[in-house]
Tab-separated table of C-alpha atoms in Angstrom:
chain	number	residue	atom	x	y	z
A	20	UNK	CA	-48.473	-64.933	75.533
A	21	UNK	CA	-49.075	-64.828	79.452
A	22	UNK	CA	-49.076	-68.750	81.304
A	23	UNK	CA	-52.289	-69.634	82.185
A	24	UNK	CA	-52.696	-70.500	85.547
A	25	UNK	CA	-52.701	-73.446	86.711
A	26	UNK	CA	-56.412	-75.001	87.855
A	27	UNK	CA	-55.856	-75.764	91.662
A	28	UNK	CA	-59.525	-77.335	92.242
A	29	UNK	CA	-59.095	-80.866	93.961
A	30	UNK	CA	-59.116	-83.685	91.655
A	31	UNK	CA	-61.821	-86.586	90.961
A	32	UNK	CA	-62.243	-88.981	93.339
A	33	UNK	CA	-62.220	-92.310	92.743
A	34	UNK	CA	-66.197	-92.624	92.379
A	35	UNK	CA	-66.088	-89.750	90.432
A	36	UNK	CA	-65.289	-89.505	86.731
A	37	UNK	CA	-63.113	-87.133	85.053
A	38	UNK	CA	-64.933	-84.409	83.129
A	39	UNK	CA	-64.946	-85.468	79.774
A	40	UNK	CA	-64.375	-81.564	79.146
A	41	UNK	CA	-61.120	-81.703	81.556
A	42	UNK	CA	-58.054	-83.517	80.814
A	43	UNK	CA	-56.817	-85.359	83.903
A	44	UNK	CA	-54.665	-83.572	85.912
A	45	UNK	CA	-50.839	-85.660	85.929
A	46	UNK	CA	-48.646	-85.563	89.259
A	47	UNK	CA	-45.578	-83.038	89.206
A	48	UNK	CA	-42.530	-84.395	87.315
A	49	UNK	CA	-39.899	-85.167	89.481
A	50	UNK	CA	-37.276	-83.284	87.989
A	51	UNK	CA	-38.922	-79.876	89.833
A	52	UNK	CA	-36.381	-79.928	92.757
A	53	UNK	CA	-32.680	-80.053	90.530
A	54	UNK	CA	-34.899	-76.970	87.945
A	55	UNK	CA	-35.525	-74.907	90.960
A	56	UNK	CA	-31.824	-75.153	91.778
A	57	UNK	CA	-30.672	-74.640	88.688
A	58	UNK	CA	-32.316	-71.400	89.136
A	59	UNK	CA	-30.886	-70.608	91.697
A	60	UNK	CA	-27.656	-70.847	90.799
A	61	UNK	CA	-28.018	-69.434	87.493
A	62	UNK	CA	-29.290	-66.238	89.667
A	63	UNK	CA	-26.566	-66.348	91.815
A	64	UNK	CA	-23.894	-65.979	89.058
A	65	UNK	CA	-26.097	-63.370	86.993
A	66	UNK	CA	-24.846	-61.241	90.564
A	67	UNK	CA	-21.818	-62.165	90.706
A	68	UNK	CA	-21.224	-61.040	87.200
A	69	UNK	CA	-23.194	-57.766	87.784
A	70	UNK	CA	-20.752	-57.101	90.670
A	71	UNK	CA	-17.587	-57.665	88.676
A	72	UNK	CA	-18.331	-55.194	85.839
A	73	UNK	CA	-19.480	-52.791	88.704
A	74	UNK	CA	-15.759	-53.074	90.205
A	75	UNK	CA	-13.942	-53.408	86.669
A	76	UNK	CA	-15.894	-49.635	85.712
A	77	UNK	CA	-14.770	-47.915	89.295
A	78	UNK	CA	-11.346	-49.092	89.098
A	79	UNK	CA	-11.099	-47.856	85.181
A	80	UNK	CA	-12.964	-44.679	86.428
A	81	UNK	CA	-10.490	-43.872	89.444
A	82	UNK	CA	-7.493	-43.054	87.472
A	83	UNK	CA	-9.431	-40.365	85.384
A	84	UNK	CA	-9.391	-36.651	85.926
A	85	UNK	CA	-13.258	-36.786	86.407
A	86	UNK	CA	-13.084	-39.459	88.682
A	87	UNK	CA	-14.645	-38.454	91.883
A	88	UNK	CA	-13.538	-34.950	91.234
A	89	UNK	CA	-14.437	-32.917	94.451
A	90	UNK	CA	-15.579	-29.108	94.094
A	91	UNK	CA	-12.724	-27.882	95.706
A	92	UNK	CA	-9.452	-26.912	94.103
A	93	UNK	CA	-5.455	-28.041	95.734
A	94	UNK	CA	-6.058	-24.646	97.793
A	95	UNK	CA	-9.053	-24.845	99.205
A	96	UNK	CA	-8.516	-28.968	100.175
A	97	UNK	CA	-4.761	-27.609	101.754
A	98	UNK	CA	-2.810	-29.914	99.619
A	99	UNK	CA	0.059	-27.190	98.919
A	100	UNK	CA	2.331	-27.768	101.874
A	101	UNK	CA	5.673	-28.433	102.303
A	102	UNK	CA	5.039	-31.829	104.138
A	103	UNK	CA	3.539	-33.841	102.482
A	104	UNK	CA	3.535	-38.092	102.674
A	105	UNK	CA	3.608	-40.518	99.476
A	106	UNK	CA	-0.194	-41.960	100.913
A	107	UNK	CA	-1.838	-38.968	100.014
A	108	UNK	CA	0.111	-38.118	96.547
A	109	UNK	CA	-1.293	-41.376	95.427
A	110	UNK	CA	-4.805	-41.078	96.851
A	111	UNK	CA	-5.186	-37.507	95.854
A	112	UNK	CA	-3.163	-36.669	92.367
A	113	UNK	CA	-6.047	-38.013	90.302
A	114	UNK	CA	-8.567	-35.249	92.019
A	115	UNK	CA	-9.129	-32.000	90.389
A	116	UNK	CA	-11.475	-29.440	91.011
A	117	UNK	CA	-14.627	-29.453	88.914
A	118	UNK	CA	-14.652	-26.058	88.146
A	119	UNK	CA	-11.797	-26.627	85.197
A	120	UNK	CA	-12.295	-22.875	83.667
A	121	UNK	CA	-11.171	-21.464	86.582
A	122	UNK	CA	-7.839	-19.588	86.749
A	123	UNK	CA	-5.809	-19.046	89.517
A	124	UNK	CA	-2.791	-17.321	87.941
A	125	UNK	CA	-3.451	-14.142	85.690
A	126	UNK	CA	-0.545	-14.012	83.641
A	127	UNK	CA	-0.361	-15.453	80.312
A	128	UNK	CA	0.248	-19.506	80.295
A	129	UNK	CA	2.358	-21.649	77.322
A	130	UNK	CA	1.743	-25.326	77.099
A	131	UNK	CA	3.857	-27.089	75.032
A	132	UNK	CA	2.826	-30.367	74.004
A	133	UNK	CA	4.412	-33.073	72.483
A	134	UNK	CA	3.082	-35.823	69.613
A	135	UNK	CA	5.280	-38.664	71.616
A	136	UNK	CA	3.170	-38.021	75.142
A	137	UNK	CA	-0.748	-37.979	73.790
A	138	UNK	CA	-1.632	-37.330	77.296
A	139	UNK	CA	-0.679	-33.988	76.927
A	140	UNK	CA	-3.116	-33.522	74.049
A	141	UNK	CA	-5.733	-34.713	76.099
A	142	UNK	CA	-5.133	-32.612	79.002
A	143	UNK	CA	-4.857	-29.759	76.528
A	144	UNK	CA	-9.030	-30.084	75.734
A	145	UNK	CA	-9.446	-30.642	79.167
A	146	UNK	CA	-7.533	-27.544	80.908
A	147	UNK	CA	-8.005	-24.897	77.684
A	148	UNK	CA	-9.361	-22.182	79.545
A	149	UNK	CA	-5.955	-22.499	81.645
A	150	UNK	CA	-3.706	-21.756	78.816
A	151	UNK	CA	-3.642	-18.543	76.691
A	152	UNK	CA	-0.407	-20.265	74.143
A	153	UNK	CA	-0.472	-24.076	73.189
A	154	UNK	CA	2.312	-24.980	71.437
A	155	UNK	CA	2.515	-28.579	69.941
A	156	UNK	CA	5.961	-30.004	69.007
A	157	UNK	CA	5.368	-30.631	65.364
A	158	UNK	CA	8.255	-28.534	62.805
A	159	UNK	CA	11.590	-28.588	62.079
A	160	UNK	CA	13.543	-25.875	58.769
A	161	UNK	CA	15.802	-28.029	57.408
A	162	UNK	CA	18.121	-27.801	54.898
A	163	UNK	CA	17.617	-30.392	51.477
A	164	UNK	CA	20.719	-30.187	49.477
A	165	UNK	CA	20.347	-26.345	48.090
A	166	UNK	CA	16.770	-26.040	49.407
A	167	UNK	CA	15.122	-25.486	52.232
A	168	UNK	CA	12.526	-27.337	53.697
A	169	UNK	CA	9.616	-27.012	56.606
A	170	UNK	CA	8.676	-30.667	57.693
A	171	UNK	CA	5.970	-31.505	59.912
A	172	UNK	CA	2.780	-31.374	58.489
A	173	UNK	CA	1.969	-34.397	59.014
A	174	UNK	CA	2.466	-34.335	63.247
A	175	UNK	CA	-0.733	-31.762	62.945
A	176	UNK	CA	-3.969	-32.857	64.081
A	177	UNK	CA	-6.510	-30.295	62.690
A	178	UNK	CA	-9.153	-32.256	64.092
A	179	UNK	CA	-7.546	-31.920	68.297
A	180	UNK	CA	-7.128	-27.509	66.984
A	181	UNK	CA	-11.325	-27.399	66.233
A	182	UNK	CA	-11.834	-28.566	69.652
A	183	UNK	CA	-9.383	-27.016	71.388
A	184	UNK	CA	-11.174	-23.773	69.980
A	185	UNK	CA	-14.690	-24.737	71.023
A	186	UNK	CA	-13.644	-24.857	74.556
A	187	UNK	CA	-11.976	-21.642	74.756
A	188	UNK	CA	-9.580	-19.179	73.354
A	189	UNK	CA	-5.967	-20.197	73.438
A	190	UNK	CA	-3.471	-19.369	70.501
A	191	UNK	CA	-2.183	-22.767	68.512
A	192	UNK	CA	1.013	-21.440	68.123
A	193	UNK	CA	3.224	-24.691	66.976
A	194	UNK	CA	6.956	-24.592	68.009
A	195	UNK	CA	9.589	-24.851	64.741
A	196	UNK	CA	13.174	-25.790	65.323
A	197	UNK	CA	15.854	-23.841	62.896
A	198	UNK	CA	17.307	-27.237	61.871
A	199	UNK	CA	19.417	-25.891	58.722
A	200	UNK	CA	22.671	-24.979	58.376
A	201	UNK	CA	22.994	-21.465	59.859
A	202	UNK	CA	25.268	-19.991	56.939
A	203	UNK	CA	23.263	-20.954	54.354
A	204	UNK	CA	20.278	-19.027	56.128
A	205	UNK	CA	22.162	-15.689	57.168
A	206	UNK	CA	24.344	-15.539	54.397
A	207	UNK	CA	22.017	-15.989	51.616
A	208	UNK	CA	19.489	-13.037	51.430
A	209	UNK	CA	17.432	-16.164	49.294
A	210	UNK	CA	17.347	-18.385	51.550
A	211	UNK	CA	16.838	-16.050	54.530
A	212	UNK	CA	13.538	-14.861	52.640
A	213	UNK	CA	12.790	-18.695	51.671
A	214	UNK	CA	13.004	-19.299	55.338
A	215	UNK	CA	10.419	-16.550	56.308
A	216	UNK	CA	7.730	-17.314	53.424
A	217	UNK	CA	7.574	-20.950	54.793
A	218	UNK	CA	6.938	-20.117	57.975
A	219	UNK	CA	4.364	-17.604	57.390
A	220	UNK	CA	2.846	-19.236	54.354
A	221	UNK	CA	2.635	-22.753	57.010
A	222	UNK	CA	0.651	-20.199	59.305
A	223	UNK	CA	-1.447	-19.094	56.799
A	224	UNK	CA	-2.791	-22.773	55.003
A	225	UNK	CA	-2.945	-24.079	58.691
A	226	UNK	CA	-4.964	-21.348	60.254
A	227	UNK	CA	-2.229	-21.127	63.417
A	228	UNK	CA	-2.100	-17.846	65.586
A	229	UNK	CA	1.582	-18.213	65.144
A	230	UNK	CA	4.956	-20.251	65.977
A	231	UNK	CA	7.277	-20.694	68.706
A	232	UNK	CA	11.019	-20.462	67.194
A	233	UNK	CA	13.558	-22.541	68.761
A	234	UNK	CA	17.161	-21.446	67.151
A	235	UNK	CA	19.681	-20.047	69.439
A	236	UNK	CA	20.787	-23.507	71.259
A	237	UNK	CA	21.591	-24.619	67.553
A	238	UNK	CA	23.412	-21.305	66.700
A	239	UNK	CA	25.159	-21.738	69.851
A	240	UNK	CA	26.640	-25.334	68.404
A	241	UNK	CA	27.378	-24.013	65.333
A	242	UNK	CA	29.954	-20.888	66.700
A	243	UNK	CA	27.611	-18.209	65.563
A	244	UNK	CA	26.848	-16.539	68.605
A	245	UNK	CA	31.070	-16.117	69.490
A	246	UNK	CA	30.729	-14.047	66.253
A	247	UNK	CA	29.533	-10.883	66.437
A	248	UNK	CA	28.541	-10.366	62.592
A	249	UNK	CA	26.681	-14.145	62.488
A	250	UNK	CA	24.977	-12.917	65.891
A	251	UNK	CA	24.050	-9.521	64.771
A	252	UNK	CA	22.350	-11.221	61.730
A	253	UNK	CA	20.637	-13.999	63.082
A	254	UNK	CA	18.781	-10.936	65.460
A	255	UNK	CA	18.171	-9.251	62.389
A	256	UNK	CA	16.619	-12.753	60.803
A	257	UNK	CA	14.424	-12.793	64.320
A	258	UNK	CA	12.959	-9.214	63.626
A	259	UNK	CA	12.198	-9.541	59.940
A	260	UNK	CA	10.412	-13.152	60.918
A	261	UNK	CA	8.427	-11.403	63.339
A	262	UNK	CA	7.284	-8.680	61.418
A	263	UNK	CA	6.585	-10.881	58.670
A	264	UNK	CA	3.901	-12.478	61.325
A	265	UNK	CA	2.648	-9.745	62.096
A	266	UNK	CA	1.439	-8.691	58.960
A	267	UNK	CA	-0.785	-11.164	58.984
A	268	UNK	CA	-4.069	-11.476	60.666
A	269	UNK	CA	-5.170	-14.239	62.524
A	270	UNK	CA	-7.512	-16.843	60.805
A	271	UNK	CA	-9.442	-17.646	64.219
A	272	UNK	CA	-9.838	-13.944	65.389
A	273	UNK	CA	-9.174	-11.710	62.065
A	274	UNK	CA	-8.326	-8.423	65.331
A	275	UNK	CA	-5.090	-10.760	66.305
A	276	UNK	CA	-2.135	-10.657	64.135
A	277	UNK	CA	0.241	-13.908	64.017
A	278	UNK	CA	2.814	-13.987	66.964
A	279	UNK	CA	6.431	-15.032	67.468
A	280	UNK	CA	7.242	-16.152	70.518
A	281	UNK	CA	11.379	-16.838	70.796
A	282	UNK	CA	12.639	-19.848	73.226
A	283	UNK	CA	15.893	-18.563	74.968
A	284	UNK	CA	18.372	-20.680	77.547
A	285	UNK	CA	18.532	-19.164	81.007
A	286	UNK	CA	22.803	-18.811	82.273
A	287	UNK	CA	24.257	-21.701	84.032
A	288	UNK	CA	26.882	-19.340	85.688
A	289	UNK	CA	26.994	-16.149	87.583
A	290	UNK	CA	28.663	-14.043	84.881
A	291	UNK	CA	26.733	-14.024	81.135
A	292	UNK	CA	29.043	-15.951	78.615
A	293	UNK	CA	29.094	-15.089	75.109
A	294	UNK	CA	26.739	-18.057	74.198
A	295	UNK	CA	23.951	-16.855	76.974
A	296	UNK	CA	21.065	-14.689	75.808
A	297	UNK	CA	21.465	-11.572	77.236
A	298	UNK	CA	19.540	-8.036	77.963
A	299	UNK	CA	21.002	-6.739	74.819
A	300	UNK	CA	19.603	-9.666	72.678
A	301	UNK	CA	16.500	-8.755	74.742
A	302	UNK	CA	16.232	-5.261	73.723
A	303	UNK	CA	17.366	-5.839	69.902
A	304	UNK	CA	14.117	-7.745	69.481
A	305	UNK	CA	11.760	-6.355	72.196
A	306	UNK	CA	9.429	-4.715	69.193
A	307	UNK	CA	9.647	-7.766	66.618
A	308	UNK	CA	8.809	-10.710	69.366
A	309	UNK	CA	5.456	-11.080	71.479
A	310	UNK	CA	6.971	-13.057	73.995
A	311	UNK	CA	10.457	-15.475	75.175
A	312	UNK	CA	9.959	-18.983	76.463
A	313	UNK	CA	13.089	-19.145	79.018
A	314	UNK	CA	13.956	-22.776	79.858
A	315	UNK	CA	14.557	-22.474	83.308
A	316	UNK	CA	14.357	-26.284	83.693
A	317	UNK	CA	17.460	-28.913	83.617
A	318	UNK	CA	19.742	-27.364	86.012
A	319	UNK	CA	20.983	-30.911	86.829
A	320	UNK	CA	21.600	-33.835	84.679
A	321	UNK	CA	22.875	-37.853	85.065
A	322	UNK	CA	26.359	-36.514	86.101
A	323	UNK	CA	25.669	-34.003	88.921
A	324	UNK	CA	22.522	-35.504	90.308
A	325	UNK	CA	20.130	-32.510	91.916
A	326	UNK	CA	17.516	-30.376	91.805
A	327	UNK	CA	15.396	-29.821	88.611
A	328	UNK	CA	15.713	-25.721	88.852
A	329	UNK	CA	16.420	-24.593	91.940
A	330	UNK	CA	14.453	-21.208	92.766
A	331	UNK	CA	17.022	-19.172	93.628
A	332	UNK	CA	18.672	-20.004	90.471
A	333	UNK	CA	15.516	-18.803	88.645
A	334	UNK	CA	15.667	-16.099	90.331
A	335	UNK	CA	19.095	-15.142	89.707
A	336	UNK	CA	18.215	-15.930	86.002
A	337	UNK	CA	15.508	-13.553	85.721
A	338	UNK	CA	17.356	-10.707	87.608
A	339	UNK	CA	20.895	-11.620	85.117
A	340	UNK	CA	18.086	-11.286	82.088
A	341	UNK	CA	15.880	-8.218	83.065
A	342	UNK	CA	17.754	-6.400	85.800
A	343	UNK	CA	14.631	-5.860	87.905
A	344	UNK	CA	11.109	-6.620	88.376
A	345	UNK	CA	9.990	-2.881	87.001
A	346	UNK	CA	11.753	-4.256	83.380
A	347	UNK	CA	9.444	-3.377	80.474
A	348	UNK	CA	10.370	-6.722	78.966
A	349	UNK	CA	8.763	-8.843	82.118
A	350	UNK	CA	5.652	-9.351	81.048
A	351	UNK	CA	7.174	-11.040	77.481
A	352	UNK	CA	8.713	-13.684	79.483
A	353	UNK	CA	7.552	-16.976	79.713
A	354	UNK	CA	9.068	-18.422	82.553
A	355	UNK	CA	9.955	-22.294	82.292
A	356	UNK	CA	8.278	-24.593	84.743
A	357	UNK	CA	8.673	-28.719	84.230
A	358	UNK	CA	5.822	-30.596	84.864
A	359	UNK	CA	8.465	-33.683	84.247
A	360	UNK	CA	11.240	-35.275	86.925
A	361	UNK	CA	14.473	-37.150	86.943
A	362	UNK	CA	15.448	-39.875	88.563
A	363	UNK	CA	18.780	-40.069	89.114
A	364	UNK	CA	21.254	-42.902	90.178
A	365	UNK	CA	23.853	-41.070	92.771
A	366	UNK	CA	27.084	-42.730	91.018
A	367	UNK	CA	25.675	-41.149	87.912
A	368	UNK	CA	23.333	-42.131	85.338
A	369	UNK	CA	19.975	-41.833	85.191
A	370	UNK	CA	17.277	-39.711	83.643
A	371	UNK	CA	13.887	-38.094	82.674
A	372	UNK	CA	10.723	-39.290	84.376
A	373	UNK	CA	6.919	-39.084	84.059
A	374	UNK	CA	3.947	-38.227	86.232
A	375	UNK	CA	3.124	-41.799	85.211
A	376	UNK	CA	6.722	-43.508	86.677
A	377	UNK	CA	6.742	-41.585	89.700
A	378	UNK	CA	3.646	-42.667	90.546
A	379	UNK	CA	4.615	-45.899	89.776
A	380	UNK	CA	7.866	-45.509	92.136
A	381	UNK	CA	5.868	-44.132	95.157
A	382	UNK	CA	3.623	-47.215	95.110
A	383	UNK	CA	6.873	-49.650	94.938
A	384	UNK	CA	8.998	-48.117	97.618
A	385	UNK	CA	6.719	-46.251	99.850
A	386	UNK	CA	9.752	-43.512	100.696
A	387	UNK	CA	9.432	-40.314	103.038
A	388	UNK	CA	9.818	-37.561	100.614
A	389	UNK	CA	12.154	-34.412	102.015
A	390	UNK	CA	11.678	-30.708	100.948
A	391	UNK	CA	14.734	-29.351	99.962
A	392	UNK	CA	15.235	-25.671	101.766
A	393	UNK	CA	17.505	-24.533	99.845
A	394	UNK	CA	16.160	-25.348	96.377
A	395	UNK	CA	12.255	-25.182	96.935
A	396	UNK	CA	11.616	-28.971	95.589
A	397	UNK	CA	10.445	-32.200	97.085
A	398	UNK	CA	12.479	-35.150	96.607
A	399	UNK	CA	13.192	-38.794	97.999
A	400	UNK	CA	15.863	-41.939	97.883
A	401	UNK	CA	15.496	-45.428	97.393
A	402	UNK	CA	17.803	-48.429	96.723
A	403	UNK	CA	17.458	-50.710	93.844
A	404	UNK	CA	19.672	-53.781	93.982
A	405	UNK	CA	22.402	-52.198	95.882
A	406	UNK	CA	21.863	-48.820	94.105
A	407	UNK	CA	20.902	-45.565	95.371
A	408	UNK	CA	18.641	-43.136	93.376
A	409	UNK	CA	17.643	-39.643	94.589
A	410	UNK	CA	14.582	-38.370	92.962
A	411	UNK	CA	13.219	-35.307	91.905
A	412	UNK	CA	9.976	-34.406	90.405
A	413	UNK	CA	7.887	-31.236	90.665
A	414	UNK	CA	5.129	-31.272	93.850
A	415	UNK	CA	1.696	-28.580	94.384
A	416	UNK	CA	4.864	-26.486	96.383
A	417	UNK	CA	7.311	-26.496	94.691
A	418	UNK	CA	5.202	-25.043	91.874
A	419	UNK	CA	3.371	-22.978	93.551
A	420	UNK	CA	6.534	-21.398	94.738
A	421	UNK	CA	8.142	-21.022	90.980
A	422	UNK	CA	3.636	-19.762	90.126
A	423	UNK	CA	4.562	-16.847	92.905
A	424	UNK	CA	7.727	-15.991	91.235
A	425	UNK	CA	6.882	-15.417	88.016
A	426	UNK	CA	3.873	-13.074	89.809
A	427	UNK	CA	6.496	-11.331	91.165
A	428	UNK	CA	7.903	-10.451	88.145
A	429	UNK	CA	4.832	-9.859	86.023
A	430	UNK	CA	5.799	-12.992	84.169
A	431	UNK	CA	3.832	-15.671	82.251
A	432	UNK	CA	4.859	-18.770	82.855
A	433	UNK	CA	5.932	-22.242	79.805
A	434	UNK	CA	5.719	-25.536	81.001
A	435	UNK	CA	7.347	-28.186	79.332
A	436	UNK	CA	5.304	-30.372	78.725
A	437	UNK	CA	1.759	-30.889	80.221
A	438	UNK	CA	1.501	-34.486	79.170
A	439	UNK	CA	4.349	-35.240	81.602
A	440	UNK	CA	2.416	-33.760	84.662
A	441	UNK	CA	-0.045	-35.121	87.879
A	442	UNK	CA	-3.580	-34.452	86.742
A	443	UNK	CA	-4.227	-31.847	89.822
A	444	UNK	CA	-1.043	-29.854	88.832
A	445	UNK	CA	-3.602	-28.286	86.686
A	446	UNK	CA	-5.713	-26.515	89.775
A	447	UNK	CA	-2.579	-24.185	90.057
A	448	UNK	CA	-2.650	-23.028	87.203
């Protein structure tokens, strides 16, 4: 109910008598002044807290891919450059373009992401339209005593796959690692068949588009590619797995049969060694496999600090594998490209970094970053208590550079692994 207002007609006099229908009007209580500036204060802090929770929601908001998002893409804002300055990594990595369906390279796109690093799932509904292959890191064939088994299941997030197909069309095509013994595979017809009908029947109960089969490093441990008869059949074991795929249609689009898509190990070396996947291998299963994920990533490591993967060694990779860019195989090859970096201590030691640590390194030291000529990539040195580190992590150039390459070639490109990557890498893409 509304206060009634107050009567402001003059009071009695003295000769005159209150109305009997009037209560007499009592002077102001003298409390009024400390009330009204109780008020005021109480107002003042009601701003003050109004202003904090305005700050606490832009600083939440400015490390978000939407945050602030301009309409133009790394291109058009001239961001892809060779020198570049920490300052503007830092003030500009969290930007994307808002047009996120937009593709800028027309060749078919693996993301592999991994169930450690759940930014990559994220990024994964957020960037779909950018990727035609999304491969999560979720199975590994292992052997049980006498059986085989195909563990997993439980990584997979059916819920993450439903969105991922409301925003567009990419293949879920999860990555399983040959764990078992390789003998007891391609020796034992059973077992070999066992092997197959696990995969496919995974594929199946799932509703994937597919797998991406990781075996030959492991065959490579175990001596079987130094012998031709173990090599030969673990080919054969590739074919009859593919074929087995495709035989089946598709759950999410019943015109797409499964796919196989096989992860290979570029050469280290000039000369292929007998443990290198070579243009033979290539052409043995050109029919059976829809595509080869070649890790072109790693070149250096803790003990010979360097560049990530230096593009002339990806070149020489591709040329060692294919011969030429007219190869009938080049548009089946995925080429690698790490979205991760290493920081590396220059007496040795070191290791794998984030988007998320470098980041965090660039606003500790402030360095100058330095493109490297001779291997395309961006890198920089600090001291740490007496220490020198050199480090390397992928930039919008160096990228774009490896992005150019695969064009070249009529390649597709597999980056490993988009959780690990600055939010506007994404705008190449």
């Amino acid at each position: 109910m509304p206060t009634r207002r107050r009567d402001r007609r003059n009071p009695p006099g003295p000769s005159e008598p209150a109305s009997p229908n009037r209560p007499a009007q009592t002077p102001p209580p003298a409390a009024s002044k400390p009330r009204l500036l109780l008020v005021f204060f109480f107002f003042l802090l009601l701003l003050l807290l109004v202003f904090v929770s305005l700050l606490a929601v832009h600083r939440s908001n400015r490390g978000s891919p939407n945050a602030g998002a301009p309409a133009l893409s790394v291109y058009e804002r001239g961001l892809v450059k060779a020198d570049v300055a920490f300052r503007e990594i830092l003030a500009e990595n969290a930007r994307v373009s808002e047009n996120r369906s937009r593709r800028h390279f027309p060749n078919p796109v693996l993301a592999y992401v991994t169930p450690w690093n759940s930014k990559g799932y994220e990024m994964a509904k957020l960037f779909t339209s950018k990727f035609t292959h999304l491969s999560p890191v979720w199975y590994d064939l292992k052997s049980e005593g006498k059986n085989l088994v195909l563990e997993g299941r439980h990584n997979a997030d059916v819920g993450w796959i439903s969105e991922l197909r409301k925003n567009g069309n990419s293949l879920v095509v999860p990555r399983v690692v040959l764990e078992a013994f390789p003998v007891e595979i391609l020796l034992k017809k059973k077992r070999w068949s066992k092997a197959i009908n696990l995969i496919v029947d995974e594929c199946k109960e799932m509703g994937y588009d597919g797998i991406v089969l990781e075996s030959w490093s492991r065959w490579a441990v175990y001596g079987v590619l130094n012998d031709p008869e173990l090599r030969n059949l673990g080919l054969q074991f590739i074919n009859q797995l593919g074929e087995a795929l495709h035989s089946v249609n598709s759950k999410s689009n019943l015109n797409h049969q499964l796919e196989l898509i096989y992860v290979i190990p570029p050469s280290h070396s000039e000369k292929l060694s007998y443990h290198d996947f070579g243009p033979q291998d290539l052409q043995q299963l050109g029919t059976a496999v829809d595509g080869f994920s070649l890790m072109t990533y790693d070149f250096s490591g803790p003990q010979n600090p360097g560049p990530n993967a230096p593009l002339k060694w990806i070149r020489a990779s591709l040329e060692m594998l294919l011969g030429g860019a007219d190869s009938e195989h080049a548009p089946k090859i995925f080429l690698g490209i790490n979205f991760y970096g290493n920081d590396f201590v220059l007496s040795g030691g070191g290791g794998a970094i984030t988007g998320r640590d470098y980041i965090s390194l660039l606003e500790k030291h402030k360095p100058k970053l330095q493109w490297e000529e001779k291997s395309s990539e961006h890198f920089f040195v600090y001291s740490l208590n007496n220490v020198k580190h050199a480090v390397f992590y992928p930039s919008l150039m160096s990228i774009s550079l490896r992005l150019d390459e695969a064009r070249a070639w009529g390649a597709g490109l597999s980056i490993w692994e988009i959780g690990q990557g600055l939010d506007y890498f994404f705008d190449l893409l």
